[in-house]
């Protein structure tokens, strides 16, 4: 693993230019060996990090079904407000934190995990609405560092066509494990009367907070830094890793250029990024809404089931969705396309919500099956959309920003998802929320097809010399994805 020292962390603050011999040729055999090494050492760390993110974010749904709302004296919409505050802070903070990570280094990721572990632990000791709001606000701020840090980390080590399956691996394995393990852990902790002075849902936050904080402290010693300085590589591997970065970005002089306002503006208003933001907003409406309210939704489906049984019913949904979506992201790298898989995820979601809308409480099995379709469709689009955006981002400032921009702005969908499922609609089986997600899924399908057609047309235009005029304007090394030789991976 990457045993970071103070000297190595200091090197994060100013990553010097690493020059690769222009005559250097990438050996496919050596590259495959390096890629396997990254998969074995880098991906497990990223996956564990996101597992704790998802676990500490989603435990609020388990706590809600175990009586949190009544114990804190929350009114009809207080739970939705508190959950929205989390996503609002996440949206506000993520892009600035992404630029901060690029400037000061990846050590902010372990710090983030320690912070939200402490916040989760503190949630076990809240007693009222004010405490609930405060912990959700601080949790949103602390978690806003982790996802852009992980996304940027992968773009510093993997090539464009390799990204989607790796993003899929850490997101889906983490989400599946967190959803499945979180449900099992919640069921086990709810069966324990007391842990010290804590009881019921408080046990969930207490135990998960302690585990997360401990893991975050460990990460300070093993989390990787930039490839220019990492101890994962010997010098030969480092040269190959840097050559891969240069080969993937046309005409760049430095793999980590200085941040400037023009590049930040491009990072915000790139066509692919804007389209992927909408795709991620739509996906979050479903995934985050289900992630928080799935136990409550299942309770309307099985009104006589115990709280522990409801927690256990959640587990196979997450595991199945994660497994299917992981296979899809592997297919993305094999065929080097994104749009048909994004489209298929949208179609699964449409079918799932259509079942919920067209049936009543007597169709419990059909509705339970629909939850599998909804969650699977959502799990597919999360990594596929983020990989689609990251694979087409260049130069480095855009790569650093893309994960934060897509997931940060995508937080709008999380807020909408929270308000799609309100307590006053529970008697209808959340008909309004399901109808809303059905309409949003339809817009996802349209957007995925539209982005594909745009990128395909742009690739043809570039191949025919239609963008060669950009080479005459200077600053060619800053063109990145605007360079005439840069081909979109659609």
CSV table of C-alpha atoms in Angstrom, one decimal:
chain,number,residue,atom,x,y,z
A,1,UNK,CA,0.0,0.0,0.0
A,2,UNK,CA,1.0,3.7,-0.2
A,3,UNK,CA,2.5,4.5,3.2
A,4,UNK,CA,2.4,8.3,3.0
A,5,UNK,CA,4.9,10.4,5.0
A,6,UNK,CA,4.8,14.0,5.8
A,7,UNK,CA,7.3,14.7,3.0
A,8,UNK,CA,5.0,12.9,0.5
A,9,UNK,CA,2.0,14.8,1.7
A,10,UNK,CA,3.9,18.1,1.3
A,11,UNK,CA,4.7,17.1,-2.3
A,12,UNK,CA,0.9,17.2,-2.9
A,13,UNK,CA,1.0,20.9,-2.5
A,14,UNK,CA,3.1,21.4,-5.6
A,15,UNK,CA,3.3,18.5,-8.0
A,16,UNK,CA,6.2,19.3,-10.3
A,17,UNK,CA,6.1,18.6,-14.0
A,18,UNK,CA,7.2,15.1,-14.8
A,19,UNK,CA,8.6,15.0,-18.3
A,20,UNK,CA,8.3,11.8,-20.3
A,21,UNK,CA,10.7,11.1,-23.2
A,22,UNK,CA,8.8,11.9,-26.4
A,23,UNK,CA,10.2,8.8,-28.0
A,24,UNK,CA,8.9,6.6,-25.2
A,25,UNK,CA,6.6,3.8,-26.4
A,26,UNK,CA,4.0,2.3,-24.2
A,27,UNK,CA,4.5,-1.5,-24.0
A,28,UNK,CA,1.0,-3.1,-24.0
A,29,UNK,CA,2.3,-6.0,-21.8
A,30,UNK,CA,3.8,-3.7,-19.2
A,31,UNK,CA,0.7,-1.5,-19.3
A,32,UNK,CA,-1.6,-4.5,-18.6
A,33,UNK,CA,0.6,-5.4,-15.7
A,34,UNK,CA,0.5,-1.9,-14.3
A,35,UNK,CA,-3.3,-1.8,-14.8
A,36,UNK,CA,-3.6,-5.0,-12.8
A,37,UNK,CA,-1.5,-3.5,-10.0
A,38,UNK,CA,-3.7,-0.4,-9.9
A,39,UNK,CA,-6.8,-2.6,-9.8
A,40,UNK,CA,-5.4,-4.6,-6.9
A,41,UNK,CA,-4.1,-1.7,-4.8
A,42,UNK,CA,-6.0,1.5,-5.8
A,43,UNK,CA,-9.5,0.3,-6.3
A,44,UNK,CA,-10.0,-1.5,-3.0
A,45,UNK,CA,-9.1,1.7,-1.1
A,46,UNK,CA,-11.5,3.8,-3.2
A,47,UNK,CA,-14.2,1.2,-2.8
A,48,UNK,CA,-13.9,1.1,1.0
A,49,UNK,CA,-13.9,4.9,1.1
A,50,UNK,CA,-17.2,5.1,-0.8
A,51,UNK,CA,-18.7,2.2,1.1
A,52,UNK,CA,-18.4,4.3,4.3
A,53,UNK,CA,-19.8,7.3,2.4
A,54,UNK,CA,-22.8,5.4,1.3
A,55,UNK,CA,-23.2,3.6,4.7
A,56,UNK,CA,-23.2,6.8,6.7
A,57,UNK,CA,-25.4,8.6,4.2
A,58,UNK,CA,-28.0,5.8,4.0
A,59,UNK,CA,-28.3,4.9,7.6
A,60,UNK,CA,-30.8,7.7,8.1
A,61,UNK,CA,-33.4,5.6,6.2
A,62,UNK,CA,-32.8,2.6,8.5
A,63,UNK,CA,-33.1,4.9,11.5
A,64,UNK,CA,-36.3,6.5,10.2
A,65,UNK,CA,-38.0,3.1,10.0
A,66,UNK,CA,-36.9,2.3,13.5
A,67,UNK,CA,-38.6,5.3,15.1
A,68,UNK,CA,-36.2,8.3,14.7
A,69,UNK,CA,-39.0,10.7,13.6
A,70,UNK,CA,-41.2,10.0,16.6
A,71,UNK,CA,-38.3,10.0,19.1
A,72,UNK,CA,-37.0,13.4,17.9
A,73,UNK,CA,-40.5,14.9,17.8
A,74,UNK,CA,-40.2,15.7,14.1
A,75,UNK,CA,-43.2,17.2,12.3
A,76,UNK,CA,-44.6,16.1,9.0
A,77,UNK,CA,-41.9,17.6,6.7
A,78,UNK,CA,-39.0,18.0,9.2
A,79,UNK,CA,-37.4,14.7,8.1
A,80,UNK,CA,-37.5,15.9,4.5
A,81,UNK,CA,-36.1,19.3,5.4
A,82,UNK,CA,-33.2,17.8,7.3
A,83,UNK,CA,-32.3,15.4,4.5
A,84,UNK,CA,-32.5,18.2,2.0
A,85,UNK,CA,-30.1,20.3,4.1
A,86,UNK,CA,-27.6,17.5,3.7
A,87,UNK,CA,-27.8,17.5,-0.1
A,88,UNK,CA,-27.9,21.3,-0.3
A,89,UNK,CA,-24.6,21.6,1.6
A,90,UNK,CA,-23.2,18.8,-0.5
A,91,UNK,CA,-24.1,20.7,-3.7
A,92,UNK,CA,-22.7,24.0,-2.4
A,93,UNK,CA,-19.4,22.6,-1.1
A,94,UNK,CA,-18.4,19.9,-3.7
A,95,UNK,CA,-16.9,22.1,-6.5
A,96,UNK,CA,-14.8,24.3,-4.2
A,97,UNK,CA,-13.5,21.2,-2.4
A,98,UNK,CA,-12.6,19.6,-5.7
A,99,UNK,CA,-10.4,22.5,-6.7
A,100,UNK,CA,-9.0,22.5,-3.2
A,101,UNK,CA,-8.0,18.9,-3.6
A,102,UNK,CA,-6.3,19.6,-6.8
A,103,UNK,CA,-4.3,22.4,-5.1
A,104,UNK,CA,-3.4,20.9,-1.8
A,105,UNK,CA,-3.6,17.1,-2.3
A,106,UNK,CA,-5.4,13.9,-1.7
A,107,UNK,CA,-4.9,13.9,2.1
A,108,UNK,CA,-8.2,15.8,2.3
A,109,UNK,CA,-10.0,12.5,1.6
A,110,UNK,CA,-9.0,10.7,4.8
A,111,UNK,CA,-9.7,13.9,6.7
A,112,UNK,CA,-13.2,14.0,5.2
A,113,UNK,CA,-13.9,10.4,6.3
A,114,UNK,CA,-12.8,11.1,9.8
A,115,UNK,CA,-15.0,14.1,10.0
A,116,UNK,CA,-18.2,12.5,8.7
A,117,UNK,CA,-17.5,9.5,11.0
A,118,UNK,CA,-17.4,11.8,14.0
A,119,UNK,CA,-20.7,13.5,12.8
A,120,UNK,CA,-22.3,10.1,12.4
A,121,UNK,CA,-21.2,9.2,15.9
A,122,UNK,CA,-22.6,12.5,17.3
A,123,UNK,CA,-26.0,11.7,15.6
A,124,UNK,CA,-26.5,9.0,18.2
A,125,UNK,CA,-26.7,11.7,20.9
A,126,UNK,CA,-29.2,14.1,19.3
A,127,UNK,CA,-32.5,14.7,21.0
A,128,UNK,CA,-34.5,17.2,18.9
A,129,UNK,CA,-35.1,18.8,15.5
A,130,UNK,CA,-32.2,21.3,15.9
A,131,UNK,CA,-29.7,18.5,16.5
A,132,UNK,CA,-31.1,16.6,13.5
A,133,UNK,CA,-30.7,19.6,11.2
A,134,UNK,CA,-27.2,20.5,12.5
A,135,UNK,CA,-25.8,17.0,12.0
A,136,UNK,CA,-27.2,16.7,8.5
A,137,UNK,CA,-25.7,20.1,7.5
A,138,UNK,CA,-22.2,19.2,8.8
A,139,UNK,CA,-22.4,15.7,7.4
A,140,UNK,CA,-23.2,17.2,3.9
A,141,UNK,CA,-20.2,19.5,4.2
A,142,UNK,CA,-17.8,16.7,5.3
A,143,UNK,CA,-18.9,14.2,2.7
A,144,UNK,CA,-18.6,16.7,-0.1
A,145,UNK,CA,-14.8,16.2,-0.1
A,146,UNK,CA,-14.8,12.4,-0.6
A,147,UNK,CA,-16.5,11.8,-4.0
A,148,UNK,CA,-14.6,14.4,-6.0
A,149,UNK,CA,-11.4,13.3,-4.4
A,150,UNK,CA,-12.0,9.6,-5.4
A,151,UNK,CA,-13.1,10.6,-8.9
A,152,UNK,CA,-10.1,12.8,-9.5
A,153,UNK,CA,-7.8,10.1,-8.0
A,154,UNK,CA,-8.9,7.6,-10.7
A,155,UNK,CA,-8.4,10.1,-13.5
A,156,UNK,CA,-4.8,10.6,-12.4
A,157,UNK,CA,-4.1,6.9,-12.7
A,158,UNK,CA,-6.4,5.4,-15.4
A,159,UNK,CA,-6.8,6.2,-19.1
A,160,UNK,CA,-10.1,7.5,-20.5
A,161,UNK,CA,-11.4,4.2,-21.8
A,162,UNK,CA,-10.6,2.5,-18.5
A,163,UNK,CA,-12.4,4.9,-16.2
A,164,UNK,CA,-16.1,3.8,-16.4
A,165,UNK,CA,-15.5,0.3,-15.3
A,166,UNK,CA,-13.3,1.5,-12.4
A,167,UNK,CA,-15.8,4.2,-11.4
A,168,UNK,CA,-18.4,1.5,-11.6
A,169,UNK,CA,-16.4,-0.9,-9.4
A,170,UNK,CA,-15.9,1.5,-6.5
A,171,UNK,CA,-19.4,3.0,-6.7
A,172,UNK,CA,-21.3,-0.2,-7.2
A,173,UNK,CA,-19.4,-2.6,-5.0
A,174,UNK,CA,-19.5,0.1,-2.3
A,175,UNK,CA,-23.2,0.9,-2.8
A,176,UNK,CA,-24.1,-2.8,-2.9
A,177,UNK,CA,-22.0,-3.7,0.1
A,178,UNK,CA,-23.2,-0.6,2.1
A,179,UNK,CA,-26.9,-1.2,1.2
A,180,UNK,CA,-26.7,-4.9,1.9
A,181,UNK,CA,-24.4,-4.8,4.9
A,182,UNK,CA,-26.1,-1.7,6.2
A,183,UNK,CA,-29.4,-3.4,6.3
A,184,UNK,CA,-28.0,-6.5,8.0
A,185,UNK,CA,-26.1,-4.3,10.5
A,186,UNK,CA,-29.1,-2.2,11.2
A,187,UNK,CA,-31.2,-5.4,11.8
A,188,UNK,CA,-28.6,-6.7,14.2
A,189,UNK,CA,-28.2,-3.5,16.1
A,190,UNK,CA,-31.9,-2.9,16.4
A,191,UNK,CA,-32.2,-6.4,18.0
A,192,UNK,CA,-29.8,-5.2,20.8
A,193,UNK,CA,-31.6,-3.4,23.6
A,194,UNK,CA,-28.9,-1.1,24.7
A,195,UNK,CA,-25.3,-0.2,23.9
A,196,UNK,CA,-24.3,1.8,27.0
A,197,UNK,CA,-26.8,4.6,27.2
A,198,UNK,CA,-27.9,4.3,23.6
A,199,UNK,CA,-30.8,2.2,22.3
A,200,UNK,CA,-32.8,1.5,19.1
A,201,UNK,CA,-31.8,3.6,16.1
A,202,UNK,CA,-29.1,5.4,18.2
A,203,UNK,CA,-27.1,2.1,18.1
A,204,UNK,CA,-26.8,2.3,14.3
A,205,UNK,CA,-25.2,5.8,14.4
A,206,UNK,CA,-23.0,4.9,17.4
A,207,UNK,CA,-21.5,1.8,15.9
A,208,UNK,CA,-21.2,3.0,12.3
A,209,UNK,CA,-19.7,6.3,13.5
A,210,UNK,CA,-17.0,4.5,15.5
A,211,UNK,CA,-16.1,2.2,12.6
A,212,UNK,CA,-16.0,5.0,10.1
A,213,UNK,CA,-13.8,7.2,12.2
A,214,UNK,CA,-11.3,4.4,12.8
A,215,UNK,CA,-11.1,3.7,9.1
A,216,UNK,CA,-10.5,7.3,8.3
A,217,UNK,CA,-7.6,7.5,10.7
A,218,UNK,CA,-6.1,4.4,9.1
A,219,UNK,CA,-6.4,6.0,5.6
A,220,UNK,CA,-3.9,8.8,6.5
A,221,UNK,CA,-1.2,6.1,6.3
A,222,UNK,CA,-2.4,4.2,3.2
A,223,UNK,CA,-4.3,6.6,0.9
A,224,UNK,CA,-2.4,7.2,-2.4
A,225,UNK,CA,-1.0,10.6,-3.6
A,226,UNK,CA,-0.3,11.7,-7.2
A,227,UNK,CA,1.4,9.3,-9.5
A,228,UNK,CA,4.4,11.6,-9.7
A,229,UNK,CA,5.2,10.9,-6.1
A,230,UNK,CA,3.4,7.8,-5.0
A,231,UNK,CA,5.3,4.9,-3.4
A,232,UNK,CA,3.1,2.4,-5.3
A,233,UNK,CA,5.5,2.6,-8.2
A,234,UNK,CA,9.1,2.0,-8.9
A,235,UNK,CA,10.7,4.4,-11.4
A,236,UNK,CA,9.9,2.3,-14.5
A,237,UNK,CA,6.2,2.0,-13.5
A,238,UNK,CA,6.1,5.7,-12.8
A,239,UNK,CA,7.4,6.6,-16.2
A,240,UNK,CA,4.8,4.3,-17.8
A,241,UNK,CA,2.0,5.7,-15.6
A,242,UNK,CA,2.9,9.3,-16.6
A,243,UNK,CA,3.2,8.3,-20.3
A,244,UNK,CA,-0.3,7.0,-20.1
A,245,UNK,CA,-1.5,10.4,-18.9
A,246,UNK,CA,0.3,12.2,-21.7
A,247,UNK,CA,-1.0,9.8,-24.4
A,248,UNK,CA,-4.6,10.3,-23.3
A,249,UNK,CA,-4.6,14.1,-23.6
A,250,UNK,CA,-3.5,15.7,-26.9
A,251,UNK,CA,-0.6,18.3,-26.9
A,252,UNK,CA,-0.4,18.8,-23.2
A,253,UNK,CA,2.9,20.0,-21.7
A,254,UNK,CA,2.0,19.2,-18.1
A,255,UNK,CA,-0.3,16.6,-16.6
A,256,UNK,CA,-1.3,18.9,-13.8
A,257,UNK,CA,-1.5,22.5,-15.1
A,258,UNK,CA,-2.3,25.5,-12.8
A,259,UNK,CA,-5.9,26.3,-12.1
A,260,UNK,CA,-7.2,29.4,-14.0
A,261,UNK,CA,-10.6,31.0,-14.4
A,262,UNK,CA,-11.0,30.0,-18.1
A,263,UNK,CA,-10.5,26.3,-17.3
A,264,UNK,CA,-12.9,26.5,-14.4
A,265,UNK,CA,-15.5,28.1,-16.6
A,266,UNK,CA,-15.0,25.3,-19.2
A,267,UNK,CA,-15.4,22.7,-16.4
A,268,UNK,CA,-18.8,24.2,-15.5
A,269,UNK,CA,-20.2,24.7,-19.0
A,270,UNK,CA,-18.8,21.9,-21.1
A,271,UNK,CA,-21.7,20.4,-23.2
A,272,UNK,CA,-21.0,16.8,-22.1
A,273,UNK,CA,-20.7,17.8,-18.5
A,274,UNK,CA,-24.0,19.7,-18.6
A,275,UNK,CA,-25.8,16.8,-20.2
A,276,UNK,CA,-24.3,14.4,-17.7
A,277,UNK,CA,-25.4,16.7,-14.8
A,278,UNK,CA,-29.0,16.3,-16.0
A,279,UNK,CA,-28.6,12.5,-16.3
A,280,UNK,CA,-27.2,12.4,-12.8
A,281,UNK,CA,-29.9,14.7,-11.4
A,282,UNK,CA,-32.5,12.3,-12.8
A,283,UNK,CA,-30.7,9.3,-11.5
A,284,UNK,CA,-30.3,10.8,-8.0
A,285,UNK,CA,-34.1,11.4,-7.9
A,286,UNK,CA,-34.6,7.7,-8.0
A,287,UNK,CA,-31.5,6.3,-6.2
A,288,UNK,CA,-31.3,8.7,-3.4
A,289,UNK,CA,-35.0,8.8,-2.9
A,290,UNK,CA,-35.1,5.0,-2.7
A,291,UNK,CA,-31.9,4.9,-0.7
A,292,UNK,CA,-33.5,6.9,2.1
A,293,UNK,CA,-37.2,5.9,1.8
A,294,UNK,CA,-36.9,2.2,0.6
A,295,UNK,CA,-37.6,0.8,4.1
A,296,UNK,CA,-40.7,3.1,4.4
A,297,UNK,CA,-41.8,2.2,0.9
A,298,UNK,CA,-41.5,-1.5,1.7
A,299,UNK,CA,-43.5,-0.9,4.9
A,300,UNK,CA,-46.5,0.3,2.8
A,301,UNK,CA,-46.0,-2.9,0.8
A,302,UNK,CA,-45.8,-5.2,3.8
A,303,UNK,CA,-47.7,-3.3,6.6
A,304,UNK,CA,-47.6,-6.2,9.0
A,305,UNK,CA,-43.9,-6.9,8.7
A,306,UNK,CA,-41.6,-6.2,11.6
A,307,UNK,CA,-38.9,-3.5,11.4
A,308,UNK,CA,-36.2,-6.1,11.3
A,309,UNK,CA,-37.9,-8.0,8.5
A,310,UNK,CA,-38.2,-4.8,6.5
A,311,UNK,CA,-34.4,-4.2,6.9
A,312,UNK,CA,-33.7,-7.7,5.6
A,313,UNK,CA,-36.0,-7.2,2.6
A,314,UNK,CA,-33.8,-4.3,1.6
A,315,UNK,CA,-30.6,-6.4,1.4
A,316,UNK,CA,-31.3,-8.5,-1.8
A,317,UNK,CA,-32.4,-5.3,-3.7
A,318,UNK,CA,-29.1,-3.7,-3.2
A,319,UNK,CA,-27.0,-6.8,-3.9
A,320,UNK,CA,-28.8,-7.6,-7.1
A,321,UNK,CA,-28.7,-4.0,-8.3
A,322,UNK,CA,-25.0,-3.7,-7.6
A,323,UNK,CA,-24.1,-7.0,-9.3
A,324,UNK,CA,-26.1,-6.3,-12.5
A,325,UNK,CA,-24.8,-2.7,-12.7
A,326,UNK,CA,-21.2,-3.8,-12.2
A,327,UNK,CA,-21.5,-6.1,-15.2
A,328,UNK,CA,-22.9,-3.2,-17.3
A,329,UNK,CA,-19.9,-1.0,-16.4
A,330,UNK,CA,-17.5,-3.8,-17.5
A,331,UNK,CA,-19.4,-3.9,-20.8
A,332,UNK,CA,-18.8,-0.2,-21.1
A,333,UNK,CA,-15.0,-0.7,-21.2
A,334,UNK,CA,-15.3,-3.7,-23.4
A,335,UNK,CA,-17.3,-1.9,-26.1
A,336,UNK,CA,-16.1,1.6,-25.3
A,337,UNK,CA,-19.6,3.1,-25.3
A,338,UNK,CA,-21.9,4.6,-22.7
A,339,UNK,CA,-25.2,5.7,-24.2
A,340,UNK,CA,-26.9,2.4,-24.8
A,341,UNK,CA,-26.2,1.3,-21.2
A,342,UNK,CA,-27.5,4.7,-19.8
A,343,UNK,CA,-30.6,4.3,-22.0
A,344,UNK,CA,-31.1,0.7,-20.7
A,345,UNK,CA,-30.9,1.9,-17.1
A,346,UNK,CA,-33.6,4.5,-17.8
A,347,UNK,CA,-35.8,1.9,-19.5
A,348,UNK,CA,-35.6,-0.4,-16.5
A,349,UNK,CA,-36.5,2.5,-14.2
A,350,UNK,CA,-39.5,3.3,-16.4
A,351,UNK,CA,-40.8,-0.3,-16.2
A,352,UNK,CA,-40.3,-0.4,-12.4
A,353,UNK,CA,-42.2,2.8,-11.6
A,354,UNK,CA,-44.9,1.9,-14.1
A,355,UNK,CA,-45.5,-1.3,-12.1
A,356,UNK,CA,-45.9,0.6,-8.9
A,357,UNK,CA,-48.2,3.1,-10.4
A,358,UNK,CA,-50.4,0.5,-12.2
A,359,UNK,CA,-50.9,-1.8,-9.2
A,360,UNK,CA,-52.3,-1.5,-5.7
A,361,UNK,CA,-51.4,-2.9,-2.3
A,362,UNK,CA,-52.7,-6.4,-3.2
A,363,UNK,CA,-49.8,-6.8,-5.7
A,364,UNK,CA,-47.1,-6.9,-3.1
A,365,UNK,CA,-44.8,-9.3,-5.0
A,366,UNK,CA,-45.0,-7.3,-8.2
A,367,UNK,CA,-44.2,-4.1,-6.3
A,368,UNK,CA,-41.3,-5.8,-4.6
A,369,UNK,CA,-40.0,-6.9,-7.9
A,370,UNK,CA,-40.4,-3.4,-9.2
A,371,UNK,CA,-38.0,-2.2,-6.5
A,372,UNK,CA,-35.3,-4.4,-8.0
A,373,UNK,CA,-35.8,-2.8,-11.4
A,374,UNK,CA,-35.9,0.7,-10.0
A,375,UNK,CA,-32.7,0.3,-8.0
A,376,UNK,CA,-30.9,-1.6,-10.8
A,377,UNK,CA,-31.7,1.1,-13.3
A,378,UNK,CA,-30.5,3.7,-10.9
A,379,UNK,CA,-27.3,1.8,-10.0
A,380,UNK,CA,-26.5,1.4,-13.7
A,381,UNK,CA,-26.7,5.1,-14.5
A,382,UNK,CA,-24.7,6.4,-11.5
A,383,UNK,CA,-21.2,5.1,-12.6
A,384,UNK,CA,-22.0,5.0,-16.3
A,385,UNK,CA,-22.9,8.8,-16.3
A,386,UNK,CA,-20.0,9.7,-14.1
A,387,UNK,CA,-17.6,7.6,-16.3
A,388,UNK,CA,-19.1,9.1,-19.4
A,389,UNK,CA,-18.3,12.6,-18.2
A,390,UNK,CA,-14.9,11.8,-16.8
A,391,UNK,CA,-13.8,9.9,-20.0
A,392,UNK,CA,-14.4,13.1,-22.0
A,393,UNK,CA,-12.8,15.6,-19.6
A,394,UNK,CA,-9.4,17.2,-20.3
A,395,UNK,CA,-7.1,18.9,-19.3
A,396,UNK,CA,-6.4,18.1,-15.7
A,397,UNK,CA,-8.5,21.0,-14.2
A,398,UNK,CA,-11.6,19.7,-16.0
A,399,UNK,CA,-10.7,16.2,-14.8
A,400,UNK,CA,-10.5,17.4,-11.2
A,401,UNK,CA,-13.8,19.3,-11.5
A,402,UNK,CA,-15.9,16.8,-13.5
A,403,UNK,CA,-16.7,14.4,-10.6
A,404,UNK,CA,-17.6,17.3,-8.3
A,405,UNK,CA,-19.7,19.2,-11.0
A,406,UNK,CA,-21.7,16.1,-12.0
A,407,UNK,CA,-22.3,14.7,-8.5
A,408,UNK,CA,-22.6,18.1,-6.9
A,409,UNK,CA,-25.1,19.6,-9.3
A,410,UNK,CA,-26.6,16.1,-9.3
A,411,UNK,CA,-27.5,16.8,-5.7
A,412,UNK,CA,-30.4,18.7,-7.0
A,413,UNK,CA,-31.9,15.4,-7.9
A,414,UNK,CA,-31.3,14.1,-4.4
A,415,UNK,CA,-33.2,17.0,-2.9
A,416,UNK,CA,-36.1,16.4,-5.4
A,417,UNK,CA,-36.0,12.7,-4.6
A,418,UNK,CA,-36.4,13.5,-0.9
A,419,UNK,CA,-39.5,15.6,-1.5
A,420,UNK,CA,-40.9,13.1,-4.0
A,421,UNK,CA,-41.7,10.9,-1.0
A,422,UNK,CA,-43.6,12.7,1.7
A,423,UNK,CA,-45.4,11.2,4.6
A,424,UNK,CA,-48.8,12.5,3.5
A,425,UNK,CA,-48.5,10.4,0.3
A,426,UNK,CA,-47.7,7.1,2.1
A,427,UNK,CA,-51.4,6.0,2.1
A,428,UNK,CA,-51.3,5.9,-1.7
A,429,UNK,CA,-48.1,3.8,-1.8
A,430,UNK,CA,-46.3,7.0,-2.7
A,431,UNK,CA,-48.1,7.4,-6.0
A,432,UNK,CA,-46.9,11.0,-6.6
A,433,UNK,CA,-43.3,10.1,-5.9
A,434,UNK,CA,-43.4,7.2,-8.3
A,435,UNK,CA,-45.1,9.2,-11.0
A,436,UNK,CA,-42.5,11.9,-10.7
A,437,UNK,CA,-39.6,9.4,-11.0
A,438,UNK,CA,-41.3,7.8,-14.0
A,439,UNK,CA,-41.4,11.1,-15.9
A,440,UNK,CA,-37.8,11.9,-14.9
A,441,UNK,CA,-36.7,8.5,-16.2
A,442,UNK,CA,-38.3,9.3,-19.6
A,443,UNK,CA,-36.3,12.6,-19.8
A,444,UNK,CA,-33.1,10.6,-19.0
A,445,UNK,CA,-33.7,8.4,-22.1
A,446,UNK,CA,-34.1,11.4,-24.3
A,447,UNK,CA,-31.0,13.2,-22.9
A,448,UNK,CA,-28.8,10.1,-23.3
A,449,UNK,CA,-29.8,9.7,-27.0
A,450,UNK,CA,-29.3,13.5,-27.5
A,451,UNK,CA,-25.8,13.5,-26.0
A,452,UNK,CA,-24.8,10.5,-28.1
A,453,UNK,CA,-25.9,12.2,-31.3
A,454,UNK,CA,-24.1,15.4,-30.3
A,455,UNK,CA,-20.8,13.6,-29.6
A,456,UNK,CA,-21.0,11.4,-32.7
A,457,UNK,CA,-21.6,14.5,-34.9
A,458,UNK,CA,-18.7,16.3,-33.2
A,459,UNK,CA,-16.3,13.4,-33.8
A,460,UNK,CA,-17.2,13.4,-37.5
A,461,UNK,CA,-16.8,17.1,-37.7
A,462,UNK,CA,-13.3,16.9,-36.1
A,463,UNK,CA,-12.3,14.0,-38.4
A,464,UNK,CA,-13.2,16.2,-41.4
A,465,UNK,CA,-11.0,19.1,-40.2
A,466,UNK,CA,-13.9,21.2,-39.0
A,467,UNK,CA,-12.2,22.1,-35.7
A,468,UNK,CA,-8.6,22.5,-37.0
A,469,UNK,CA,-9.0,26.3,-36.7
A,470,UNK,CA,-8.5,25.9,-32.9
A,471,UNK,CA,-4.9,25.0,-33.5
A,472,UNK,CA,-4.2,28.6,-34.8
A,473,UNK,CA,-5.4,30.4,-31.7
A,474,UNK,CA,-2.4,29.4,-29.4
A,475,UNK,CA,-2.4,27.7,-26.0
A,476,UNK,CA,-2.8,24.4,-27.8
A,477,UNK,CA,-1.7,22.5,-24.7
A,478,UNK,CA,-4.8,23.9,-22.9
A,479,UNK,CA,-7.4,22.7,-25.5
A,480,UNK,CA,-7.8,19.2,-23.9
A,481,UNK,CA,-11.2,17.9,-25.0
A,482,UNK,CA,-11.5,20.8,-27.5
A,483,UNK,CA,-8.4,19.6,-29.4
A,484,UNK,CA,-9.3,18.5,-33.0
A,485,UNK,CA,-7.6,15.1,-32.4
A,486,UNK,CA,-9.6,14.5,-29.1
A,487,UNK,CA,-12.4,12.0,-29.9
A,488,UNK,CA,-15.4,11.6,-27.7
A,489,UNK,CA,-16.1,8.2,-26.1
A,490,UNK,CA,-19.9,8.2,-26.4
